[in-house]
XYZ file of C-alpha atoms in Angstrom:
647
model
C 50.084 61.069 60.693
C 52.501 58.730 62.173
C 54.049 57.805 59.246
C 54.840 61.587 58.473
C 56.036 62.465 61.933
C 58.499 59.681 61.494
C 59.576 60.743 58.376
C 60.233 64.587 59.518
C 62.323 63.092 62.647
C 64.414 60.869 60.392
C 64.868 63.687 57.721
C 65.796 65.822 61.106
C 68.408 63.261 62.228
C 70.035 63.353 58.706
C 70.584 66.843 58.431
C 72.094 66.978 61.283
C 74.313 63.942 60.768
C 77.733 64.684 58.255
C 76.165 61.572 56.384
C 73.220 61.100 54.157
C 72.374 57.399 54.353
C 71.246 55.136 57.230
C 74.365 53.119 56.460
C 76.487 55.843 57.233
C 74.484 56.943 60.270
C 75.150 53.719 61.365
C 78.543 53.605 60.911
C 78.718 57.057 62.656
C 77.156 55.372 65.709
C 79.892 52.683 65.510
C 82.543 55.190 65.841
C 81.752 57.323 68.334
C 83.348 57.409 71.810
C 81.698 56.150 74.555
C 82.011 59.857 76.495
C 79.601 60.941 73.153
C 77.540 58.557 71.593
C 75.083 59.997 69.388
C 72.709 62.158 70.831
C 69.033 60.790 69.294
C 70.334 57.011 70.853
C 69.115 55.233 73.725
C 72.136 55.407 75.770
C 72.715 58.810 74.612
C 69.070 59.154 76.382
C 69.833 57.007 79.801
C 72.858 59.167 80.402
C 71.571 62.400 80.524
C 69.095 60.752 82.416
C 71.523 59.324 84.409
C 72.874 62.595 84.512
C 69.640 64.649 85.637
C 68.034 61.994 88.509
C 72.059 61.454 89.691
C 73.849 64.982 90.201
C 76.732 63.891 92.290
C 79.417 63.352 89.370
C 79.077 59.556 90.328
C 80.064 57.259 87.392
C 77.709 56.280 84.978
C 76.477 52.678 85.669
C 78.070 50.476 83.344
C 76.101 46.806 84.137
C 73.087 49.139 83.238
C 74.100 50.610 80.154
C 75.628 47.363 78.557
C 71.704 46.078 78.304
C 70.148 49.211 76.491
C 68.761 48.978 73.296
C 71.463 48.537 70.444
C 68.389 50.116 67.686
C 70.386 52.721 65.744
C 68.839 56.673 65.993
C 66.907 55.928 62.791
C 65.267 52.708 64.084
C 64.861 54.151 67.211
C 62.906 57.295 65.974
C 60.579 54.687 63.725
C 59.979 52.414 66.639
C 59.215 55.288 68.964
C 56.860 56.982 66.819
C 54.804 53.750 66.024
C 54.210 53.033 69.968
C 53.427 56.681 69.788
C 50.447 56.559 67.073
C 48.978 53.050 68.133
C 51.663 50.066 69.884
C 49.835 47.319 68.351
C 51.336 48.704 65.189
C 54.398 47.579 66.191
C 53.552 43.685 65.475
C 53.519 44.709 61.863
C 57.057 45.431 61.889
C 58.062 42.873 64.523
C 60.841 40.311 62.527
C 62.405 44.115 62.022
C 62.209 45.090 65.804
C 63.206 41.497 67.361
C 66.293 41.501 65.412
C 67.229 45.316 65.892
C 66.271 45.644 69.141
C 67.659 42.290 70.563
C 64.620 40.928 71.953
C 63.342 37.455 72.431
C 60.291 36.537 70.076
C 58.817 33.345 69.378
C 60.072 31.844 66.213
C 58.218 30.904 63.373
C 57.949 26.977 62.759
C 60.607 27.135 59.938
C 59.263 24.029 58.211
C 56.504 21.146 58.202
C 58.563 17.298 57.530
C 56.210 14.794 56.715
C 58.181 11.424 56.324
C 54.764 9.057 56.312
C 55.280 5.373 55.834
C 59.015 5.903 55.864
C 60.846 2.437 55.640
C 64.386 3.053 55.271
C 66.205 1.151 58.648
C 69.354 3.339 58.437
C 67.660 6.515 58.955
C 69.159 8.586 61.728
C 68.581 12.234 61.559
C 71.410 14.390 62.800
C 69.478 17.453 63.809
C 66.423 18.833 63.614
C 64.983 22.450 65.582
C 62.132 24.873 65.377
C 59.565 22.879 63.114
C 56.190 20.468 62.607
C 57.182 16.869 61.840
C 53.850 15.163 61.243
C 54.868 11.409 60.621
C 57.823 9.296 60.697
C 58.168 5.786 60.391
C 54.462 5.263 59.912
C 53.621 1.569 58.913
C 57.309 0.141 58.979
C 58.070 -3.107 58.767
C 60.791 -4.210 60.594
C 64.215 -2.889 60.846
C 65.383 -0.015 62.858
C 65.370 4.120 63.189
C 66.978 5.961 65.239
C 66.449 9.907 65.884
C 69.778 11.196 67.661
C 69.123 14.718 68.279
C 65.961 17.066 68.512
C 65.748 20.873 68.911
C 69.298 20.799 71.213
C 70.528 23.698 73.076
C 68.323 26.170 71.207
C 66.975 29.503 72.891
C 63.002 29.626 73.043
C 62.297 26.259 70.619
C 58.850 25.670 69.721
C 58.861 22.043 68.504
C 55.303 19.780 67.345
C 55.802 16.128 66.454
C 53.231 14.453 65.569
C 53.505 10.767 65.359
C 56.617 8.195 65.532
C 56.697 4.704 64.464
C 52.802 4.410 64.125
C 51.176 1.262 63.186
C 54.631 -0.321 62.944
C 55.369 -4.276 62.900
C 58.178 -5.804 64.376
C 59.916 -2.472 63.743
C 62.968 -1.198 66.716
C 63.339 2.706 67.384
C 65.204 4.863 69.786
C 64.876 8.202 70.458
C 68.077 9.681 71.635
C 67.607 13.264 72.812
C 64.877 15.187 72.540
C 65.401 19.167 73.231
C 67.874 18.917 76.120
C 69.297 22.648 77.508
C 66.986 24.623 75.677
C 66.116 28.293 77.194
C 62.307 28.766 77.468
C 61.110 25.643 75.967
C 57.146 24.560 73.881
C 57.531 21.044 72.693
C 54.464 19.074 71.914
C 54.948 14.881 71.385
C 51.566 14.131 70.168
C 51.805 10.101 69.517
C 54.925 7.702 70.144
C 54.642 3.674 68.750
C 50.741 4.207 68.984
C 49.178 0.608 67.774
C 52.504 -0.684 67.007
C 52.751 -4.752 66.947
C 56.331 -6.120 68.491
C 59.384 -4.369 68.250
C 60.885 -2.146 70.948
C 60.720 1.367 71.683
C 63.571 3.405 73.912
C 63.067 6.864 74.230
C 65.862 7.575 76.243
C 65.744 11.843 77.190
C 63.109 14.438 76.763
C 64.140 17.949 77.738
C 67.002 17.932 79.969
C 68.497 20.696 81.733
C 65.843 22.933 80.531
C 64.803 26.184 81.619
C 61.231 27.732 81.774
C 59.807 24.268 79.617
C 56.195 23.398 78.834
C 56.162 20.398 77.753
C 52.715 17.989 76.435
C 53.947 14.302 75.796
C 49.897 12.923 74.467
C 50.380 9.323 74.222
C 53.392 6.868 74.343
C 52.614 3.013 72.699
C 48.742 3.463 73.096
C 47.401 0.189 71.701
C 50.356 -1.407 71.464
C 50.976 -5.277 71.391
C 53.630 -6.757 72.131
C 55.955 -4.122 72.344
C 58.438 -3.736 74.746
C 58.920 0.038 75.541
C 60.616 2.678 78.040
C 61.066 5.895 78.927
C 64.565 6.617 80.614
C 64.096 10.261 81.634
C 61.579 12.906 80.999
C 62.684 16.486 82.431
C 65.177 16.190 84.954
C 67.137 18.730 85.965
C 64.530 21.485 84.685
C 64.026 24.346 86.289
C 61.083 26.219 86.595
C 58.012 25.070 83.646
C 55.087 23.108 83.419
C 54.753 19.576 81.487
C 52.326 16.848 81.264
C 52.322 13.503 79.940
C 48.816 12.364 79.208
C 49.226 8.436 78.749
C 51.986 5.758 78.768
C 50.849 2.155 77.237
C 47.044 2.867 77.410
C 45.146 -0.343 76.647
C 48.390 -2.111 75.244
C 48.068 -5.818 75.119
C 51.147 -7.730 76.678
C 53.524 -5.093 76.854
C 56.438 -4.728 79.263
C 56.955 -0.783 80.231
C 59.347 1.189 82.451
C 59.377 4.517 83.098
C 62.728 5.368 84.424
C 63.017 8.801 85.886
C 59.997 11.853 85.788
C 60.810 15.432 86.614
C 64.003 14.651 88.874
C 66.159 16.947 90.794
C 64.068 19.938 89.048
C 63.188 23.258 90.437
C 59.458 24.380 90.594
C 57.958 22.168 87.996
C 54.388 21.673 87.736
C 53.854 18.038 86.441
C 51.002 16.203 85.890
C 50.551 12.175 84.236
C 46.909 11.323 83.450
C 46.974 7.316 82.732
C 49.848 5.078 83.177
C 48.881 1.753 81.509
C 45.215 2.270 81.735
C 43.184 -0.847 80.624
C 46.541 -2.803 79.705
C 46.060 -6.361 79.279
C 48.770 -8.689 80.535
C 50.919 -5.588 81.351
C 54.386 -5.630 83.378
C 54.924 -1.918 84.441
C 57.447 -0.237 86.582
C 57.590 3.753 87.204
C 61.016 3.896 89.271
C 61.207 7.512 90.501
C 58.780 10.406 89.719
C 59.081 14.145 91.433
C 62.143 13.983 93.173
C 63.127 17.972 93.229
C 62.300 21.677 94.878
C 58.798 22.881 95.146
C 56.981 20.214 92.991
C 53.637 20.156 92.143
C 52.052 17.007 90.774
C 49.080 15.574 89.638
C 49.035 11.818 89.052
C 45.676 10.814 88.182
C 45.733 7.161 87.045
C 47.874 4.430 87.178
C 46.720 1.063 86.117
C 43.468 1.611 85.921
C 41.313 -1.008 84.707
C 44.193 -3.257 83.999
C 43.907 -7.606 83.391
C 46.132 -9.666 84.897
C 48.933 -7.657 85.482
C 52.280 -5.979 87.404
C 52.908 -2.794 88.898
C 55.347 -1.566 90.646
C 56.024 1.974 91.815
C 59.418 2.186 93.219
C 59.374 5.857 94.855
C 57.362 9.180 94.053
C 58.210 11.988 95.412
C 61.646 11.248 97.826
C 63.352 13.675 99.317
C 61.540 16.656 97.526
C 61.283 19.608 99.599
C 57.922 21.045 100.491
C 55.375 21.300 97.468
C 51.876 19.916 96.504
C 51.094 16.154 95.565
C 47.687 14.811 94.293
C 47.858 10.861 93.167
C 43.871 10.099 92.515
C 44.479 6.129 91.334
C 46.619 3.207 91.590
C 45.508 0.110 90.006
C 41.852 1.046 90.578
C 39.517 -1.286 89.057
C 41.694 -3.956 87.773
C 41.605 -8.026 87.668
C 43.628 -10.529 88.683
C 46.916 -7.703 89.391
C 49.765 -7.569 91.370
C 50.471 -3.689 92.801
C 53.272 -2.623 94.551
C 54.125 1.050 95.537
C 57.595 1.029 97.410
C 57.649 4.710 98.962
C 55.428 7.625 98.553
C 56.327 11.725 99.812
C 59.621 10.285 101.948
C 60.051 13.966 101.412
C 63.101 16.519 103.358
C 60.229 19.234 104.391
C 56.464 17.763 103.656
C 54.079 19.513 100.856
C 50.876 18.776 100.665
C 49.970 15.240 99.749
C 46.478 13.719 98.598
C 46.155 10.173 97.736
C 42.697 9.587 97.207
C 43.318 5.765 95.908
C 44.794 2.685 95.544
C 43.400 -0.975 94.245
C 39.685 0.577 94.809
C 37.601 -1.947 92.784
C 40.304 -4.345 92.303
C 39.492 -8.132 91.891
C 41.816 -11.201 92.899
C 44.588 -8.528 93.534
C 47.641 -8.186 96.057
C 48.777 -5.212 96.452
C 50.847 -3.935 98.923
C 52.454 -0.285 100.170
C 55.525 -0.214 102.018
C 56.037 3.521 102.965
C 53.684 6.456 102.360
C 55.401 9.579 104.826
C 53.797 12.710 105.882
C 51.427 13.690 107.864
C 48.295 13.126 105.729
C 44.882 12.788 106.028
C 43.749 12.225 102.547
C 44.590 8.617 102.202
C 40.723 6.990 100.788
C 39.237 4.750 98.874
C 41.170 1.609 98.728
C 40.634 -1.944 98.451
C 39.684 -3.707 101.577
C 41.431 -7.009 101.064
C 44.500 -8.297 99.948
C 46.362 -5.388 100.968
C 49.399 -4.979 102.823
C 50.034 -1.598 104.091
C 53.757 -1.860 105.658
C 54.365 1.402 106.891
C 52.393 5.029 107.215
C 53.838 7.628 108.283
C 51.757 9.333 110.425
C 51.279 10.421 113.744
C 47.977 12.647 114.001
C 45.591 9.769 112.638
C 43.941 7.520 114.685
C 42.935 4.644 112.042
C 40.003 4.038 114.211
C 38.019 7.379 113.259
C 39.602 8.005 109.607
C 37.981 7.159 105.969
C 41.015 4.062 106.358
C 39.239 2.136 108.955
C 38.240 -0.425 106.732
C 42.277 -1.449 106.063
C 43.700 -0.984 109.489
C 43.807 -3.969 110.067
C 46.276 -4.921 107.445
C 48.543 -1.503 107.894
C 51.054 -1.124 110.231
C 50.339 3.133 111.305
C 53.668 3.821 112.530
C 55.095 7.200 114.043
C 58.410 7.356 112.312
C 60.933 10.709 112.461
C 61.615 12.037 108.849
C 64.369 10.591 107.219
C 67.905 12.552 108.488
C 70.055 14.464 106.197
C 70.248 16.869 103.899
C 68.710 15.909 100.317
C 71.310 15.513 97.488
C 68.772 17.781 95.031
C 71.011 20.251 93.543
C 68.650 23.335 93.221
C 68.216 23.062 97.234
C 71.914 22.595 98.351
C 73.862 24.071 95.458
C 77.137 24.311 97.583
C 77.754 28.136 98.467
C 74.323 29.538 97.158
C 73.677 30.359 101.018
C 76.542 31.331 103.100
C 77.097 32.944 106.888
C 78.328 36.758 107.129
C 81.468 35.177 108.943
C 82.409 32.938 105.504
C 82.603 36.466 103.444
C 86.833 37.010 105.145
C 90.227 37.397 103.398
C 91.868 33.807 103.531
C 88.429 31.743 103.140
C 87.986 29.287 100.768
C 84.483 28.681 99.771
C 82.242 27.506 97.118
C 80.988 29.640 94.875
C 77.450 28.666 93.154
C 76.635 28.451 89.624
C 75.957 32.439 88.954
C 75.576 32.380 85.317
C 72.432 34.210 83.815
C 70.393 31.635 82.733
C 67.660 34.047 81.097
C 67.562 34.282 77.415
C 69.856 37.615 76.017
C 67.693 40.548 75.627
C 67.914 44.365 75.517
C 65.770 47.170 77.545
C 63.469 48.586 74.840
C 64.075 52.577 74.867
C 61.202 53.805 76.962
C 59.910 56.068 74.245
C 58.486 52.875 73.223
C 58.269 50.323 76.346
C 56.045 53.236 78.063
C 53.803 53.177 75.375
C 53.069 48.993 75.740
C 50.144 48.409 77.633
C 51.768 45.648 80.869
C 49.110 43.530 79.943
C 49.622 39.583 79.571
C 46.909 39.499 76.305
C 48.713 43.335 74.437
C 52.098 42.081 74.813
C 51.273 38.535 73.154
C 49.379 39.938 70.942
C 52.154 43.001 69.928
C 54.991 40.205 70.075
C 53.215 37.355 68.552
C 53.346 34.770 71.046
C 50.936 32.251 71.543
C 49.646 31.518 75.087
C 49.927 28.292 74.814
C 53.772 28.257 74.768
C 56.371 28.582 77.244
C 57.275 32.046 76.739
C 53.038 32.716 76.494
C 53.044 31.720 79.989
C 56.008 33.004 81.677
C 54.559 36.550 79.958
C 51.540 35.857 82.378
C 53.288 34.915 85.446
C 55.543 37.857 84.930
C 52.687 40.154 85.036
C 51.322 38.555 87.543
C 54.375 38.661 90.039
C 54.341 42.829 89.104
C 51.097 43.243 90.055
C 51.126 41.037 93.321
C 50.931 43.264 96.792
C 54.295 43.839 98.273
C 55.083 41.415 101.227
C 55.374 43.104 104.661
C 58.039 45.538 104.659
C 58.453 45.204 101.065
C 58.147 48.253 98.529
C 58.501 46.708 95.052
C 58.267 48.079 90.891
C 58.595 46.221 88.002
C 60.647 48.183 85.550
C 60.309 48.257 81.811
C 63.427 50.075 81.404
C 66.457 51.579 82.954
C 65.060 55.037 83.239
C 62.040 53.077 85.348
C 65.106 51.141 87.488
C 67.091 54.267 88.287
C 63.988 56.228 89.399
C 62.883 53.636 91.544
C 66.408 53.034 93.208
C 66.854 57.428 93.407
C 62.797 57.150 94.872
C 64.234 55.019 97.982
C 67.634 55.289 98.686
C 67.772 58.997 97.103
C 69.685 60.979 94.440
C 73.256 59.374 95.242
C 73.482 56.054 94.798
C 75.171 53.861 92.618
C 74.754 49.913 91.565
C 76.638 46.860 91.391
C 77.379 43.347 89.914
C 79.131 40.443 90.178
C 81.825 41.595 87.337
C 81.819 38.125 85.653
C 80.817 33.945 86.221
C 85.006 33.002 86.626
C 85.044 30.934 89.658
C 81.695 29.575 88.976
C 80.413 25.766 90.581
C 83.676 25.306 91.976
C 86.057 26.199 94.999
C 87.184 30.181 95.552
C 89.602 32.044 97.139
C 88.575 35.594 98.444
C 90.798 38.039 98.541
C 90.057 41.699 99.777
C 86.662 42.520 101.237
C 85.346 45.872 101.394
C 81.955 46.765 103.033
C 79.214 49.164 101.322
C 78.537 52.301 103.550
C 81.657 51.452 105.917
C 80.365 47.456 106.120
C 77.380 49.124 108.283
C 74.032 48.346 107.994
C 71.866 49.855 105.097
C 69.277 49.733 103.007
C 69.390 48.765 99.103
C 67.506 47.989 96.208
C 67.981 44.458 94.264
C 66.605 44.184 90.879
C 66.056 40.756 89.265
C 65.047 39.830 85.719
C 61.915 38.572 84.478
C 61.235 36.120 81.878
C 59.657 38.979 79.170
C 60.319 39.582 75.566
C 62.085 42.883 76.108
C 64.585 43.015 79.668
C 62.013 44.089 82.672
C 63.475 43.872 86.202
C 61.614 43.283 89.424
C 63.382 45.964 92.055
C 62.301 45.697 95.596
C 63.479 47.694 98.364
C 65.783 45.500 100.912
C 65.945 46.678 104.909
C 68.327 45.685 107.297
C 71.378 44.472 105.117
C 74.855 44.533 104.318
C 76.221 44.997 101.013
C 80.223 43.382 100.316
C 82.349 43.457 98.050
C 85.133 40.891 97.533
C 88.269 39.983 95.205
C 87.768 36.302 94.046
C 90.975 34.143 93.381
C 91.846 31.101 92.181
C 92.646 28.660 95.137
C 95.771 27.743 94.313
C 97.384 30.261 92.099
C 95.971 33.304 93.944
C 95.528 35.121 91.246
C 92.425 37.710 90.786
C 89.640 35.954 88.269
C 86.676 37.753 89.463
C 85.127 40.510 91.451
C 82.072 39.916 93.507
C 79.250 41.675 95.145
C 77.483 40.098 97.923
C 74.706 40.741 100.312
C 74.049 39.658 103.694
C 70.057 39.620 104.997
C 70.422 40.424 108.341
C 66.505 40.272 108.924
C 65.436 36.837 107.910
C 62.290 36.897 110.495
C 59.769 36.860 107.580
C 61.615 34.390 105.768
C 59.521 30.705 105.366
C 60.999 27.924 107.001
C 61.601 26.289 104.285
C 63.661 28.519 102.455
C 66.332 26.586 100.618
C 68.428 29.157 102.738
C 67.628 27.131 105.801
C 67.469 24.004 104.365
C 71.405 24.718 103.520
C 72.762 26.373 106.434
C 70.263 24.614 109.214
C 68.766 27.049 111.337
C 65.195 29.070 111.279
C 63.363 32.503 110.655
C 65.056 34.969 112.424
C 67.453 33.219 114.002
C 70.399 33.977 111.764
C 71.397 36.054 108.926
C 71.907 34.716 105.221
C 74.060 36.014 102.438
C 74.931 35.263 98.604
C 76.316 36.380 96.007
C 74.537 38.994 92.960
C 74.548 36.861 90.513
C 74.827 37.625 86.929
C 72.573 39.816 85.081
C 70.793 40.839 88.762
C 72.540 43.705 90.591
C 72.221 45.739 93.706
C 71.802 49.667 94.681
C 72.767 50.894 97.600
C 73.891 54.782 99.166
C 77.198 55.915 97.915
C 80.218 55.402 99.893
């Protein structure tokens, strides 16, 4: 029945149409004006829409209608009536939607390399995206092989390799880049130099600058002998994903490893490391920074557990990172004959939550010493007795006498020390000019302007003929879309739906919309029938200094109400619009410093109610100050925008 109702609407459309082929239907589309697109399209659709909900003549909103679906009338009608009949039919057509519709899918693994017991020591692959590798350099004897570049700069990668330089002998390898500025990132590193004898390993970046990653890194040199190995950076400068990295050197025998850099300066990662040199013999480890960034959350389980004769050294976990959670369960618990050092611990700008549950518990003929641990924490159990230096602990509301640490007090100095001054140099907490003062926003300032560029992955609205018809479920739309759960894109589908369906906050009166229609009724259902919306025009003038030029205030520059609407990570563009009391809404000319000259035009909004606002909003963390105590502005950046009462 579907399938014949589609037919009659297509055969409809065509009569209609001067043409009698989809080609020239959609080359009729192409050519007509934007005051008369064709009728059976989705934008045709939005502006009468537009036109009904709006009735005041007021323009039609261009930043809306630039992200409707480009599916021609034909596709359109066959798309529709699927959802209509039964939307799970749509995953049978899906390769044919994703690429009509503009929306972002999971890609199909295009390829599975197998390269076992390859030998050849000039090997250096260029580039390689989007597939399985199952072996490489398995068994090689000597020599060298390099990998330069994996999966770069690609938009939703989903990457598995398998195993690299296994069973090798006397055999050097690098790893150059691995996936670095990908958009909505799955990579899986299953095995790296696992029972490899001599020989060096340098894996030098995994996933840098990434956006929305999950990331599994199973075992690095497990087994190993020999082998002299290290990990430069894993993460940094992500923003927003999950990773975890399940061991590093695991019963290696005589094996120097370093682990540079884990997760720094990154935004909301959730991290967790489950052995670090676990039952190494003869082992000479260092981890020099792990966690340094915004609203971490990690999980450190084991580090040199059940390790022979070794050194460890943990140079600083978790400095200057601003609020969070922490749980670090072992440090060199269990081991013989080692030498432990942790250097700082949570020296963070605003304290998380911290566990550390312990350190050299079980240890024989050890010495092992701490030299900062900050925070006020109560968690700190189940560490060795003796042969433990505990130089400084920074807390004030324990009184070693009555806490689970009695047994070491006598060996740690518990001193009441003020948290370290400044401002941390993390750039997703200080960006200069994400926050600015209503005062800043004047003809004549110069200012920095943040990075505003969308960093979400292009999509389209899906005409909501069809999006309507999509149960907002997590499990339907995976299973319509075909997208594993187990990916990045899997996941942010869940916490999308998840953030839709969470209660409003006080004051807050919030809809997630699954296309425009959805966004203008919810911006007509609060601020009424004339309104109108706005946007940063473009990103000129982006992470540098501005010039601003003529400022104009929304509703007279008095105080109002709007609606902001940000995007959430889905396959198809939905928007999370919440109602915003108590602000003011600018806009402002943006010039270039020093020639003056117009490169951008920019909408801003000023929170004059921040009394709800946590106190450790990177807003305060920027501009000093508290809750309530002062109001906070920035700029809509791009792809977000702002509705407020027409002027």
């Amino acid at each position: 029945m579907a399938t014949a109702t589609a037919a009659l609407f297509v055969f409809i459309l065509l009569l209609v149409s001067p043409f009698s082929t989809r080609h020239h239907v959609a080359a009729s589309e192409a050519s007509v004006s934007e005051s008369a697109p064709n009728p059976f399209t989705a934008r045709a659709a939005v502006i009468r829409y537009w036109n009904r909900k709006v009735p005041m003549s007021r323009p039609q909103p261009a930043f809306l209608l630039a992200k409707l679906s480009p599916l021609s009338a034909v596709d359109s009608a066959t798309f529709s009536s699927l959802a209509a009949a039964d939307p799970s039919a749509l995953s049978t057509r899906l390769p044919a939607l994703c690429a009509a519709a503009r929306l972002l899918c999971s890609p199909a693994q295009a390829n599975t390399y197998s390269a076992a017991a390859r030998k050849d020591d000039s090997s250096a692959f260029a580039s390689y995206q989007n597939s399985n590798f199952s072996d490489y350099g398995t068994g090689a004897s000597g020599g060298r092989s390099a990998f330069k570049h994996y999966s770069d700069d690609l938009n939703v990668p989903v990457d598995t390799f398998r195993r690299y330089s296994r069973d090798s002998t006397g055999h050097n390898d690098s790893f150059a880049s691995y996936a670095p500025d990908g958009n909505v990132v799955t990579a899986n590193f299953t095995s790296y130099g696992s029972s490899a004898t001599g020989g060096a390993g340098d894996f030098a970046s995994y996933d840098h600058e990434s956006n929305v990653p999950d990331l599994k890194f199973t075992n690095y040199d497990a087994d190993a002998t020999g082998r002299r190995r290290s990990f430069s950076s894993y993460s940094d400068d992500t923003n927003a994903g999950d990773q975890s990295f399940a061991g590093y050197g695991k019963d290696g025998d005589g094996v120097p490893t370093s682990f540079t850099s884990y997760a720094n300066n990154s935004n909301v990662i959730g991290s967790s490391f489950a052995g670090y040199g676990e039952g190494a013999n003869g082992a000479n480890d260092s981890f020099a920074s792990y966690g340094f960034g915004n609203v971490p959350e990690n999980n450190f389980r084991s580090y040199g557990a059940g390790g022979n004769s070794g050194s460890e050294r943990f140079s600083s976990y978790r400095d200057q990172s601003n609020v969070g959670d922490d749980s670090f369960a072992s440090y060199a618990k269990g081991g013989v004959a080692e030498t432990a050092d942790f250097v700082n611990y949570g020296n963070s700008f605003n304290p998380g939550s911290d566990s550390f549950k312990g350190y050299g518990e079980g240890s024989a003929k050890h010495r092992v010493t701490f030299k900062s641990y900050a925070g006020d924490n109560t968690s700190f159990k189940g560490y060795a007795k003796s042969g433990f230096d505990f130089k400084s602990y920074r807390n004030s509301s324990v009184d070693p006498s009555s806490s689970s640490s009695a047994g070491a007090a006598a060996s740690a100095s518990l001193l009441s020390l003020p948290r370290a001054a400044g401002k941390p140099s993390n750039r997703w907490l200080v960006e200069p000019g994400k926050f600015f003062r209503e005062h800043d926003l004047r003809r004549g300032s110069v200012m920095p302007m943040p990075d505003i560029r969308d960093k979400m992955p292009p999509r389209s609205f899906l005409p909501r003929s069809i999006a309507g018809r999509i149960p907002f479920s997590p499990a339907e739309v995976r299973r319509i879309f075909g997208i594993p759960a187990d990916t990045a894109l899997g996941k942010a589908v869940g916490d999308t739906v998840a953030e839709c369906e969470r209660a409003p906050s006080r004051g807050e009166t919030k809809r997630c919309a699954t296309s425009a229609e959805d966004v203008i009724d919810f911006a007509v259902s609060v601020l009424g029938s004339d309104v109108v919306v706005r946007s940063t025009a473009t990103t000129a003038g982006s992470k540098g200094d501005v010039l601003i030029g003529r400022v104009s205030g929304a509703n007279g520059g008095k105080v109002t109400r709007s609606v902001s609407c940000h995007q959430s990570l889905f396959p198809y563009l939905v928007y999370y619009c919440h109602s915003v009391p108590k602000v003011r809404v600018y806009e402002a000319d943006i010039l270039a410093v020093h020639s003056k000259q117009k490169i951008n035009h920019g909408v801003a909004i000023c929170h004059l109610d921040t009394s709800a606002w946590s106190p450790t909003h990177g807003a305060f963390v920027a501009l000093g100050s508290a809750p309530g105590k002062i109001e906070v502005c920035h700029w809509i950046f791009e792809g977000d925008m702002t509705w407020t009462v027409a002027d």
